[in-house]
PDB file of C-alpha atoms in Angstrom:
ATOM      1  CA  UNK J  15      67.547 -11.340  30.693  1.00 43.00           C
ATOM      2  CA  UNK J  16      67.363  -9.543  27.690  1.00 45.00           C
ATOM      3  CA  UNK J  17      64.089  -8.169  26.891  1.00 49.00           C
ATOM      4  CA  UNK J  18      63.380  -6.709  23.431  1.00 51.00           C
ATOM      5  CA  UNK J  19      63.077  -3.118  24.414  1.00 59.00           C
ATOM      6  CA  UNK J  20      61.186  -1.128  21.612  1.00 62.00           C
ATOM      7  CA  UNK J  21      62.609   1.875  19.851  1.00 70.00           C
ATOM      8  CA  UNK J  22      61.047   4.693  20.280  1.00 69.00           C
ATOM      9  CA  UNK J  23      59.598   5.254  16.751  1.00 71.00           C
ATOM     10  CA  UNK J  24      57.909   2.437  16.705  1.00 70.00           C
ATOM     11  CA  UNK J  25      55.922   3.009  20.402  1.00 70.00           C
ATOM     12  CA  UNK J  26      55.092   6.193  18.284  1.00 67.00           C
ATOM     13  CA  UNK J  27      53.792   4.063  15.534  1.00 69.00           C
ATOM     14  CA  UNK J  28      51.632   1.812  17.810  1.00 65.00           C
ATOM     15  CA  UNK J  29      50.400   4.688  19.668  1.00 68.00           C
ATOM     16  CA  UNK J  30      48.964   6.416  16.410  1.00 69.00           C
ATOM     17  CA  UNK J  31      47.723   3.196  15.152  1.00 72.00           C
ATOM     18  CA  UNK J  32      45.593   2.532  18.161  1.00 74.00           C
ATOM     19  CA  UNK J  33      43.645   5.787  18.261  1.00 82.00           C
ATOM     20  CA  UNK J  34      43.321   5.696  14.606  1.00 87.00           C
ATOM     21  CA  UNK J  35      41.740   2.189  14.583  1.00 89.00           C
ATOM     22  CA  UNK J  36      39.708   3.274  17.643  1.00 90.00           C
ATOM     23  CA  UNK J  37      38.352   6.328  15.003  1.00 91.00           C
ATOM     24  CA  UNK J  38      37.688   3.352  11.955  1.00 93.00           C
ATOM     25  CA  UNK J  39      35.594   1.863  14.512  1.00 93.00           C
ATOM     26  CA  UNK J  40      33.829   4.505  16.147  1.00 94.00           C
ATOM     27  CA  UNK J  41      33.565   6.000  12.338  1.00 95.00           C
ATOM     28  CA  UNK J  42      31.485   2.393  11.300  1.00 95.00           C
ATOM     29  CA  UNK J  43      29.340   2.567  14.336  1.00 95.00           C
ATOM     30  CA  UNK J  44      28.444   5.672  13.382  1.00 96.00           C
ATOM     31  CA  UNK J  45      27.792   5.247   9.801  1.00 96.00           C
ATOM     32  CA  UNK J  46      25.833   2.452  10.629  1.00 96.00           C
ATOM     33  CA  UNK J  47      23.713   3.821  13.356  1.00 96.00           C
ATOM     34  CA  UNK J  48      23.296   6.913  10.491  1.00 96.00           C
ATOM     35  CA  UNK J  49      22.191   4.423   8.175  1.00 96.00           C
ATOM     36  CA  UNK J  50      19.740   2.720  10.632  1.00 96.00           C
ATOM     37  CA  UNK J  51      18.279   6.170  11.048  1.00 96.00           C
ATOM     38  CA  UNK J  52      17.992   7.218   7.410  1.00 96.00           C
ATOM     39  CA  UNK J  53      16.781   3.720   6.891  1.00 96.00           C
ATOM     40  CA  UNK J  54      13.767   4.748   9.736  1.00 96.00           C
ATOM     41  CA  UNK J  55      13.244   8.165   8.567  1.00 96.00           C
ATOM     42  CA  UNK J  56      12.370   6.596   5.061  1.00 97.00           C
ATOM     43  CA  UNK J  57      10.032   4.280   6.620  1.00 97.00           C
ATOM     44  CA  UNK J  58       8.414   6.719   8.502  1.00 97.00           C
ATOM     45  CA  UNK J  59       8.329   8.952   5.647  1.00 97.00           C
ATOM     46  CA  UNK J  60       6.523   6.463   3.574  1.00 97.00           C
ATOM     47  CA  UNK J  61       3.647   5.237   5.900  1.00 97.00           C
ATOM     48  CA  UNK J  62       3.602   9.142   6.257  1.00 97.00           C
ATOM     49  CA  UNK J  63       2.839   9.235   2.709  1.00 97.00           C
ATOM     50  CA  UNK J  64       0.691   5.814   2.645  1.00 97.00           C
ATOM     51  CA  UNK J  65      -1.641   7.626   5.554  1.00 97.00           C
ATOM     52  CA  UNK J  66      -1.758  10.623   4.029  1.00 97.00           C
ATOM     53  CA  UNK J  67      -2.930   9.142   0.438  1.00 97.00           C
ATOM     54  CA  UNK J  68      -5.317   6.496   2.104  1.00 96.00           C
ATOM     55  CA  UNK J  69      -6.855   9.603   4.606  1.00 96.00           C
ATOM     56  CA  UNK J  70      -7.244  11.495   1.136  1.00 95.00           C
ATOM     57  CA  UNK J  71      -9.202   8.428  -0.348  1.00 93.00           C
ATOM     58  CA  UNK J  72     -11.208   8.044   2.265  1.00 94.00           C
ATOM     59  CA  UNK J  73     -12.587  11.571   2.190  1.00 92.00           C
ATOM     60  CA  UNK J  74     -12.962  11.281  -1.554  1.00 89.00           C
ATOM     61  CA  UNK J  75     -14.775   8.144  -0.901  1.00 87.00           C
ATOM     62  CA  UNK J  76     -16.888  10.173   2.190  1.00 88.00           C
ATOM     63  CA  UNK J  77     -18.172  12.570   0.065  1.00 85.00           C
ATOM     64  CA  UNK J  78     -18.834  10.667  -2.943  1.00 83.00           C
ATOM     65  CA  UNK J  79     -21.160   8.041  -1.086  1.00 83.00           C
ATOM     66  CA  UNK J  80     -22.713  11.105   1.519  1.00 85.00           C
ATOM     67  CA  UNK J  81     -25.680  10.834  -0.356  1.00 84.00           C
ATOM     68  CA  UNK J  82     -25.726   7.313  -1.151  1.00 88.00           C
ATOM     69  CA  UNK J  83     -28.524   7.124   1.820  1.00 87.00           C
ATOM     70  CA  UNK J  84     -30.883   9.679   0.707  1.00 89.00           C
ATOM     71  CA  UNK J  85     -30.606   8.883  -3.214  1.00 90.00           C
ATOM     72  CA  UNK J  86     -31.439   4.818  -2.101  1.00 90.00           C
ATOM     73  CA  UNK J  87     -34.470   6.211   0.029  1.00 91.00           C
ATOM     74  CA  UNK J  88     -35.455   8.234  -3.170  1.00 92.00           C
ATOM     75  CA  UNK J  89     -35.191   5.442  -5.681  1.00 92.00           C
ATOM     76  CA  UNK J  90     -38.544   3.806  -3.712  1.00 91.00           C
ATOM     77  CA  UNK J  91     -40.428   7.234  -4.569  1.00 91.00           C
ATOM     78  CA  UNK J  92     -38.531   6.761  -8.184  1.00 91.00           C
ATOM     79  CA  UNK J  93     -39.756   3.426  -8.392  1.00 91.00           C
ATOM     80  CA  UNK J  94     -43.423   4.795  -7.280  1.00 91.00           C
ATOM     81  CA  UNK J  95     -43.688   7.413  -9.859  1.00 91.00           C
ATOM     82  CA  UNK J  96     -42.148   4.645 -13.025  1.00 91.00           C
ATOM     83  CA  UNK J  97     -45.296   2.939 -11.655  1.00 90.00           C
ATOM     84  CA  UNK J  98     -48.078   5.359 -11.686  1.00 90.00           C
ATOM     85  CA  UNK J  99     -46.653   6.814 -15.240  1.00 89.00           C
ATOM     86  CA  UNK J 100     -46.598   3.204 -16.589  1.00 88.00           C
ATOM     87  CA  UNK J 101     -50.173   2.465 -15.937  1.00 89.00           C
ATOM     88  CA  UNK J 102     -51.546   5.722 -16.825  1.00 86.00           C
ATOM     89  CA  UNK J 103     -54.403   4.706 -19.811  1.00 85.00           C
ATOM     90  CA  UNK J 104     -54.177   5.747 -23.424  1.00 84.00           C
ATOM     91  CA  UNK J 105     -56.962   8.312 -23.013  1.00 83.00           C
ATOM     92  CA  UNK J 106     -54.858   9.911 -20.624  1.00 82.00           C
ATOM     93  CA  UNK J 107     -52.027  10.187 -21.890  1.00 77.00           C
ATOM     94  CA  UNK J 108     -52.238  13.443 -23.972  1.00 79.00           C
ATOM     95  CA  UNK J 109     -53.272  15.349 -21.178  1.00 87.00           C
ATOM     96  CA  UNK J 110     -51.008  18.084 -20.053  1.00 89.00           C
ATOM     97  CA  UNK J 111     -50.710  17.164 -16.387  1.00 89.00           C
ATOM     98  CA  UNK J 112     -49.553  13.563 -17.433  1.00 88.00           C
ATOM     99  CA  UNK J 113     -46.337  14.983 -19.483  1.00 89.00           C
ATOM    100  CA  UNK J 114     -45.839  17.750 -16.885  1.00 90.00           C
ATOM    101  CA  UNK J 115     -45.671  14.641 -14.440  1.00 89.00           C
ATOM    102  CA  UNK J 116     -43.403  12.494 -17.096  1.00 90.00           C
ATOM    103  CA  UNK J 117     -40.850  15.910 -17.445  1.00 93.00           C
ATOM    104  CA  UNK J 118     -40.734  16.098 -13.821  1.00 93.00           C
ATOM    105  CA  UNK J 119     -39.415  12.226 -13.154  1.00 92.00           C
ATOM    106  CA  UNK J 120     -37.139  12.458 -16.483  1.00 94.00           C
ATOM    107  CA  UNK J 121     -35.753  15.548 -14.230  1.00 94.00           C
ATOM    108  CA  UNK J 122     -35.825  13.574 -11.197  1.00 92.00           C
ATOM    109  CA  UNK J 123     -33.916  10.822 -13.152  1.00 93.00           C
ATOM    110  CA  UNK J 124     -30.850  13.542 -14.763  1.00 94.00           C
ATOM    111  CA  UNK J 125     -30.347  14.713 -11.347  1.00 93.00           C
ATOM    112  CA  UNK J 126     -30.092  11.008  -9.521  1.00 92.00           C
ATOM    113  CA  UNK J 127     -27.467  10.289 -12.651  1.00 93.00           C
ATOM    114  CA  UNK J 128     -26.132  13.521 -12.259  1.00 92.00           C
ATOM    115  CA  UNK J 129     -25.064  12.608  -8.510  1.00 89.00           C
ATOM    116  CA  UNK J 130     -23.592   9.391 -10.131  1.00 90.00           C
ATOM    117  CA  UNK J 131     -26.966   6.651 -10.147  1.00 92.00           C
ATOM    118  CA  UNK J 132     -26.483   4.021 -12.967  1.00 93.00           C
ATOM    119  CA  UNK J 133     -28.992   1.553 -13.944  1.00 92.00           C
ATOM    120  CA  UNK J 134     -28.180  -2.190 -13.113  1.00 92.00           C
ATOM    121  CA  UNK J 135     -28.196  -3.829 -16.104  1.00 92.00           C
ATOM    122  CA  UNK J 136     -30.577  -7.106 -16.061  1.00 90.00           C
ATOM    123  CA  UNK J 137     -32.896  -8.652 -18.603  1.00 92.00           C
ATOM    124  CA  UNK J 138     -30.473 -10.416 -21.319  1.00 91.00           C
ATOM    125  CA  UNK J 139     -27.754 -10.414 -18.844  1.00 92.00           C
ATOM    126  CA  UNK J 140     -25.895 -13.855 -17.189  1.00 92.00           C
ATOM    127  CA  UNK J 141     -27.210 -13.929 -13.616  1.00 93.00           C
ATOM    128  CA  UNK J 142     -24.921 -12.372 -11.424  1.00 92.00           C
ATOM    129  CA  UNK J 143     -25.260 -12.303  -7.508  1.00 92.00           C
ATOM    130  CA  UNK J 144     -23.101  -8.644  -7.442  1.00 93.00           C
ATOM    131  CA  UNK J 145     -25.587  -7.079  -9.139  1.00 94.00           C
ATOM    132  CA  UNK J 146     -28.949  -9.091  -9.090  1.00 94.00           C
ATOM    133  CA  UNK J 147     -31.207 -11.446  -6.375  1.00 93.00           C
ATOM    134  CA  UNK J 148     -32.843 -13.493  -8.019  1.00 93.00           C
ATOM    135  CA  UNK J 149     -36.250 -13.634  -6.343  1.00 93.00           C
ATOM    136  CA  UNK J 150     -37.916 -16.406  -9.166  1.00 91.00           C
ATOM    137  CA  UNK J 151     -36.684 -19.370 -11.165  1.00 91.00           C
ATOM    138  CA  UNK J 152     -38.795 -19.736 -14.418  1.00 90.00           C
ATOM    139  CA  UNK J 153     -38.721 -21.260 -17.469  1.00 90.00           C
ATOM    140  CA  UNK J 154     -36.156 -20.169 -19.954  1.00 87.00           C
ATOM    141  CA  UNK J 155     -32.513 -19.908 -20.831  1.00 87.00           C
ATOM    142  CA  UNK J 156     -30.547 -21.380 -18.075  1.00 89.00           C
ATOM    143  CA  UNK J 157     -28.714 -18.729 -15.434  1.00 89.00           C
ATOM    144  CA  UNK J 158     -30.058 -15.998 -17.608  1.00 92.00           C
ATOM    145  CA  UNK J 159     -31.793 -12.318 -16.124  1.00 93.00           C
ATOM    146  CA  UNK J 160     -35.487 -13.148 -17.972  1.00 93.00           C
ATOM    147  CA  UNK J 161     -36.906 -10.619 -16.216  1.00 92.00           C
ATOM    148  CA  UNK J 162     -36.946  -7.726 -14.021  1.00 92.00           C
ATOM    149  CA  UNK J 163     -39.008  -7.460 -10.899  1.00 92.00           C
ATOM    150  CA  UNK J 164     -37.064  -4.309  -9.736  1.00 91.00           C
ATOM    151  CA  UNK J 165     -34.595  -1.923 -10.752  1.00 92.00           C
ATOM    152  CA  UNK J 166     -31.248  -2.329  -9.561  1.00 93.00           C
ATOM    153  CA  UNK J 167     -28.742   0.551  -9.429  1.00 94.00           C
ATOM    154  CA  UNK J 168     -25.149   1.742  -8.965  1.00 93.00           C
ATOM    155  CA  UNK J 169     -23.956   4.562  -7.151  1.00 91.00           C
ATOM    156  CA  UNK J 170     -20.462   5.320  -9.079  1.00 88.00           C
ATOM    157  CA  UNK J 171     -19.771   1.503  -9.895  1.00 86.00           C
ATOM    158  CA  UNK J 172     -20.724   0.710  -6.352  1.00 90.00           C
ATOM    159  CA  UNK J 173     -24.092  -1.287  -6.314  1.00 93.00           C
ATOM    160  CA  UNK J 174     -26.239   0.250  -3.734  1.00 92.00           C
ATOM    161  CA  UNK J 175     -29.538  -1.598  -4.574  1.00 93.00           C
ATOM    162  CA  UNK J 176     -29.523  -5.007  -6.179  1.00 94.00           C
ATOM    163  CA  UNK J 177     -31.990  -5.757  -9.638  1.00 94.00           C
ATOM    164  CA  UNK J 178     -34.578  -8.280  -8.351  1.00 94.00           C
ATOM    165  CA  UNK J 179     -34.970 -10.613 -11.043  1.00 94.00           C
ATOM    166  CA  UNK J 180     -36.398 -13.516 -12.728  1.00 94.00           C
ATOM    167  CA  UNK J 181     -33.676 -16.371 -13.754  1.00 94.00           C
ATOM    168  CA  UNK J 182     -34.139 -19.045 -16.160  1.00 92.00           C
ATOM    169  CA  UNK J 183     -33.384 -22.680 -14.823  1.00 87.00           C
ATOM    170  CA  UNK J 184     -33.385 -24.409 -17.951  1.00 83.00           C
ATOM    171  CA  UNK J 185     -36.138 -25.522 -20.595  1.00 78.00           C
ATOM    172  CA  UNK J 186     -38.619 -28.470 -19.560  1.00 65.00           C
ATOM    173  CA  UNK J 187     -38.340 -31.517 -22.143  1.00 59.00           C
ATOM    174  CA  UNK J 188     -40.921 -34.112 -22.479  1.00 56.00           C
ATOM    175  CA  UNK J 189     -39.341 -37.845 -21.919  1.00 58.00           C
ATOM    176  CA  UNK J 190     -41.730 -40.171 -23.007  1.00 55.00           C
ATOM    177  CA  UNK J 191     -41.832 -43.225 -20.818  1.00 58.00           C
ATOM    178  CA  UNK J 192     -42.200 -47.002 -21.472  1.00 61.00           C
ATOM    179  CA  UNK J 193     -45.952 -47.197 -21.400  1.00 62.00           C
ATOM    180  CA  UNK J 194     -45.907 -44.214 -24.289  1.00 58.00           C
ATOM    181  CA  UNK J 195     -46.711 -41.492 -21.455  1.00 61.00           C
ATOM    182  CA  UNK J 196     -44.778 -37.974 -21.573  1.00 56.00           C
ATOM    183  CA  UNK J 197     -43.703 -36.800 -18.679  1.00 56.00           C
ATOM    184  CA  UNK J 198     -41.891 -33.333 -18.101  1.00 53.00           C
ATOM    185  CA  UNK J 199     -38.203 -33.371 -18.028  1.00 50.00           C
ATOM    186  CA  UNK J 200     -35.857 -30.484 -17.158  1.00 45.00           C
ATOM    187  CA  UNK J 201     -32.848 -29.516 -19.341  1.00 44.00           C
ATOM    188  CA  UNK J 202     -30.199 -27.257 -19.122  1.00 43.00           C
ATOM    189  CA  UNK J 203     -29.628 -24.529 -21.522  1.00 40.00           C
TER     190      UNK J 203
END
């Protein structure tokens, strides 16, 4: 019944190793927790920076487009002014008040352009539903804008009013029937 007795030195080593192992485990657990907190903090910081950037961007766009409704309403006045100037007869063209109205129109247009207003190019361009609104189709090159009924405008590269246009639907080609009669046939291009 002789049990092996541990020597006091071995006992001391075991007592020393046990707290060191516990401390190492505690240290690893704390390191893992610290890394978790650091990762959470970095995500929170990135989220905050994204929120700040998005808020600044929205603020800039709000300032940029705050006048959009006013400008959109002024476009109707500008359209009327353009129609009036285009309908002036030749015998009135040299009068000073006509020149004054033309000058007012140019100043009005310059002010709107300074706010970021730009024309939408239409005639001769391929029809693009992002910039054009087709109101009619006519004989002409298929898919091309043939005529502009109402000007379209962009404000800072955002369309605020699409151009109302006439779009080509292709040319008609006469087809000779067996009886020798000519009938119209549509042809693209």
